[in-house]
Amino acid sequence: MHYRFALFLVSAVALTACVSKPPPGGNTPPSAAQGVYFIEPVDGSTVSSPVKVKFGLKGMTVKPAGEIAEGTGHHHLLIDTAGPGQGNVIPADGSHLHFGKGQTETEVPLAPGSHVLKMQFADGLHQSYGEAMSASVRITVR
């Protein structure tokens, strides 16, 4: 009888080790009613350039820039830079990429090395919704 129980425990532990866990950091959908997360790339991953980026969104709707409606906005990708505070306009330059047409994925050429990608959701005027609507992942480009 004890042999069967021991066999059951060993099997349960082995099976648990095979179950995939949700990715850490910016890849976990938010537990709050609203938030953003990276579908790709996975936090801590090593990737090739161009880097495939897919944005995830919960509790709001993607709308193109220029359209102002409550509960809507569009994505921005910040590369190796901090985001502006809530209500501040996100600049448009090589480190602040705008997806004002409502895009939810892209490919970004990045130099080899370590990078921090920060997704920032903003309203139709590019005004940041702040930290509550941002997520970051660390990646290494080979």
Short mmCIF file of C-alpha atoms in Angstrom, two decimals:
data_model
loop_
_atom_site.label_atom_id
_atom_site.label_comp_id
_atom_site.label_asym_id
_atom_site.label_seq_id
_atom_site.Cartn_x
_atom_site.Cartn_y
_atom_site.Cartn_z
CA MET A 1 0.00 0.00 0.00
CA HIS A 2 2.80 2.45 0.88
CA TYR A 3 4.52 1.54 -2.39
CA ARG A 4 1.51 2.73 -4.42
CA PHE A 5 1.32 5.99 -2.49
CA ALA A 6 5.04 6.63 -3.03
CA LEU A 7 4.65 5.88 -6.73
CA PHE A 8 1.70 8.29 -6.88
CA LEU A 9 3.74 11.06 -5.22
CA VAL A 10 6.71 10.57 -7.54
CA SER A 11 4.38 10.67 -10.56
CA ALA A 12 2.63 13.80 -9.30
CA VAL A 13 5.93 15.62 -8.74
CA ALA A 14 7.22 14.61 -12.18
CA LEU A 15 3.99 15.75 -13.83
CA THR A 16 4.05 19.08 -11.98
CA ALA A 17 7.59 19.74 -13.24
CA CYS A 18 6.35 19.31 -16.84
CA VAL A 19 3.49 21.80 -16.53
CA SER A 20 4.43 25.13 -18.06
CA LYS A 21 4.20 28.12 -15.79
CA PRO A 22 3.17 31.60 -16.89
CA PRO A 23 6.10 33.72 -18.03
CA PRO A 24 7.52 36.17 -15.47
CA GLY A 25 7.45 39.95 -15.49
CA GLY A 26 5.80 41.76 -18.38
CA ASN A 27 4.45 38.56 -19.91
CA THR A 28 1.83 37.84 -17.28
CA PRO A 29 -1.60 39.32 -18.03
CA PRO A 30 -2.44 41.81 -15.29
CA SER A 31 -4.62 40.74 -12.39
CA ALA A 32 -6.14 44.23 -12.30
CA ALA A 33 -9.17 45.08 -14.42
CA GLN A 34 -6.95 46.99 -16.87
CA GLY A 35 -3.36 46.60 -17.96
CA VAL A 36 -0.87 45.74 -20.68
CA TYR A 37 1.57 42.88 -21.08
CA PHE A 38 3.98 41.45 -23.63
CA ILE A 39 2.83 38.37 -25.48
CA GLU A 40 6.27 38.34 -27.15
CA PRO A 41 9.17 38.47 -26.43
CA VAL A 42 9.33 36.51 -23.19
CA ASP A 43 11.01 38.26 -20.27
CA GLY A 44 14.62 37.11 -19.92
CA SER A 45 14.76 35.52 -23.37
CA THR A 46 17.57 35.58 -25.90
CA VAL A 47 16.31 36.57 -29.34
CA SER A 48 17.52 37.47 -32.83
CA SER A 49 17.09 40.81 -34.55
CA PRO A 50 14.65 41.93 -35.76
CA VAL A 51 12.79 41.25 -32.52
CA LYS A 52 9.15 40.16 -32.87
CA VAL A 53 7.01 42.16 -30.41
CA LYS A 54 3.35 41.41 -29.66
CA PHE A 55 1.35 43.63 -27.32
CA GLY A 56 -1.32 42.34 -24.95
CA LEU A 57 -4.11 44.50 -23.51
CA LYS A 58 -6.74 43.87 -20.86
CA GLY A 59 -9.78 45.98 -19.98
CA MET A 60 -9.35 48.68 -22.65
CA THR A 61 -9.70 48.95 -26.43
CA VAL A 62 -7.06 49.81 -29.03
CA LYS A 63 -8.02 52.83 -31.18
CA PRO A 64 -5.86 54.81 -33.62
CA ALA A 65 -4.18 58.02 -32.48
CA GLY A 66 -6.36 61.09 -32.81
CA GLU A 67 -9.47 59.26 -31.67
CA ILE A 68 -10.34 60.32 -28.15
CA ALA A 69 -12.71 58.01 -26.29
CA GLU A 70 -12.78 56.84 -22.69
CA GLY A 71 -11.19 53.42 -22.18
CA THR A 72 -9.23 53.53 -25.43
CA GLY A 73 -5.71 54.27 -26.64
CA HIS A 74 -2.79 52.82 -28.53
CA HIS A 75 0.57 51.20 -27.83
CA HIS A 76 4.04 52.72 -27.62
CA LEU A 77 7.30 50.80 -27.34
CA LEU A 78 10.08 52.41 -25.35
CA ILE A 79 13.54 50.95 -25.91
CA ASP A 80 16.11 51.26 -23.10
CA THR A 81 14.40 54.33 -21.66
CA ALA A 82 12.00 55.20 -18.86
CA GLY A 83 8.44 56.16 -19.64
CA PRO A 84 6.94 59.60 -19.15
CA GLY A 85 4.69 60.11 -16.16
CA GLN A 86 0.94 59.81 -16.35
CA GLY A 87 -0.62 62.51 -18.52
CA ASN A 88 2.67 63.42 -20.24
CA VAL A 89 3.00 63.14 -24.02
CA ILE A 90 5.27 60.33 -25.23
CA PRO A 91 7.94 61.72 -27.55
CA ALA A 92 8.46 60.24 -31.02
CA ASP A 93 12.08 59.26 -31.66
CA GLY A 94 14.29 56.18 -32.04
CA SER A 95 13.71 55.15 -28.42
CA HIS A 96 9.96 55.90 -28.34
CA LEU A 97 8.09 54.04 -31.09
CA HIS A 98 4.44 54.93 -31.72
CA PHE A 99 1.81 52.51 -32.98
CA GLY A 100 -0.80 55.16 -33.68
CA LYS A 101 -2.58 53.16 -36.37
CA GLY A 102 -3.68 50.71 -33.71
CA GLN A 103 -1.04 48.05 -34.42
CA THR A 104 -0.66 45.28 -31.85
CA GLU A 105 2.57 43.74 -33.14
CA THR A 106 5.78 44.71 -34.89
CA GLU A 107 9.36 43.70 -35.62
CA VAL A 108 12.10 45.93 -34.24
CA PRO A 109 15.75 45.82 -35.33
CA LEU A 110 17.98 45.91 -32.23
CA ALA A 111 21.75 45.78 -31.82
CA PRO A 112 23.26 42.74 -30.07
CA GLY A 113 23.31 43.01 -26.28
CA SER A 114 20.92 43.51 -23.37
CA HIS A 115 17.82 45.66 -23.79
CA VAL A 116 14.79 46.68 -21.76
CA LEU A 117 11.57 47.01 -23.73
CA LYS A 118 8.77 48.96 -22.09
CA MET A 119 5.26 48.98 -23.47
CA GLN A 120 3.29 52.12 -22.62
CA PHE A 121 -0.39 52.54 -23.42
CA ALA A 122 -1.52 56.11 -24.08
CA ASP A 123 -4.63 57.98 -25.16
CA GLY A 124 -5.39 59.33 -28.64
CA LEU A 125 -3.19 62.38 -27.97
CA HIS A 126 -0.20 60.18 -26.98
CA GLN A 127 -0.63 61.11 -23.31
CA SER A 128 0.66 58.30 -21.10
CA TYR A 129 -1.75 56.38 -18.90
CA GLY A 130 1.21 55.94 -16.52
CA GLU A 131 2.75 52.93 -14.80
CA ALA A 132 -0.59 51.13 -14.36
CA MET A 133 -0.77 50.77 -18.15
CA SER A 134 2.86 49.79 -18.79
CA ALA A 135 4.92 46.59 -18.74
CA SER A 136 8.61 45.82 -19.24
CA VAL A 137 10.68 42.87 -20.34
CA ARG A 138 14.45 42.36 -20.39
CA ILE A 139 15.89 40.60 -23.41
CA THR A 140 19.26 39.76 -24.88
CA VAL A 141 19.76 40.11 -28.62
CA ARG A 142 22.37 37.74 -30.05
#
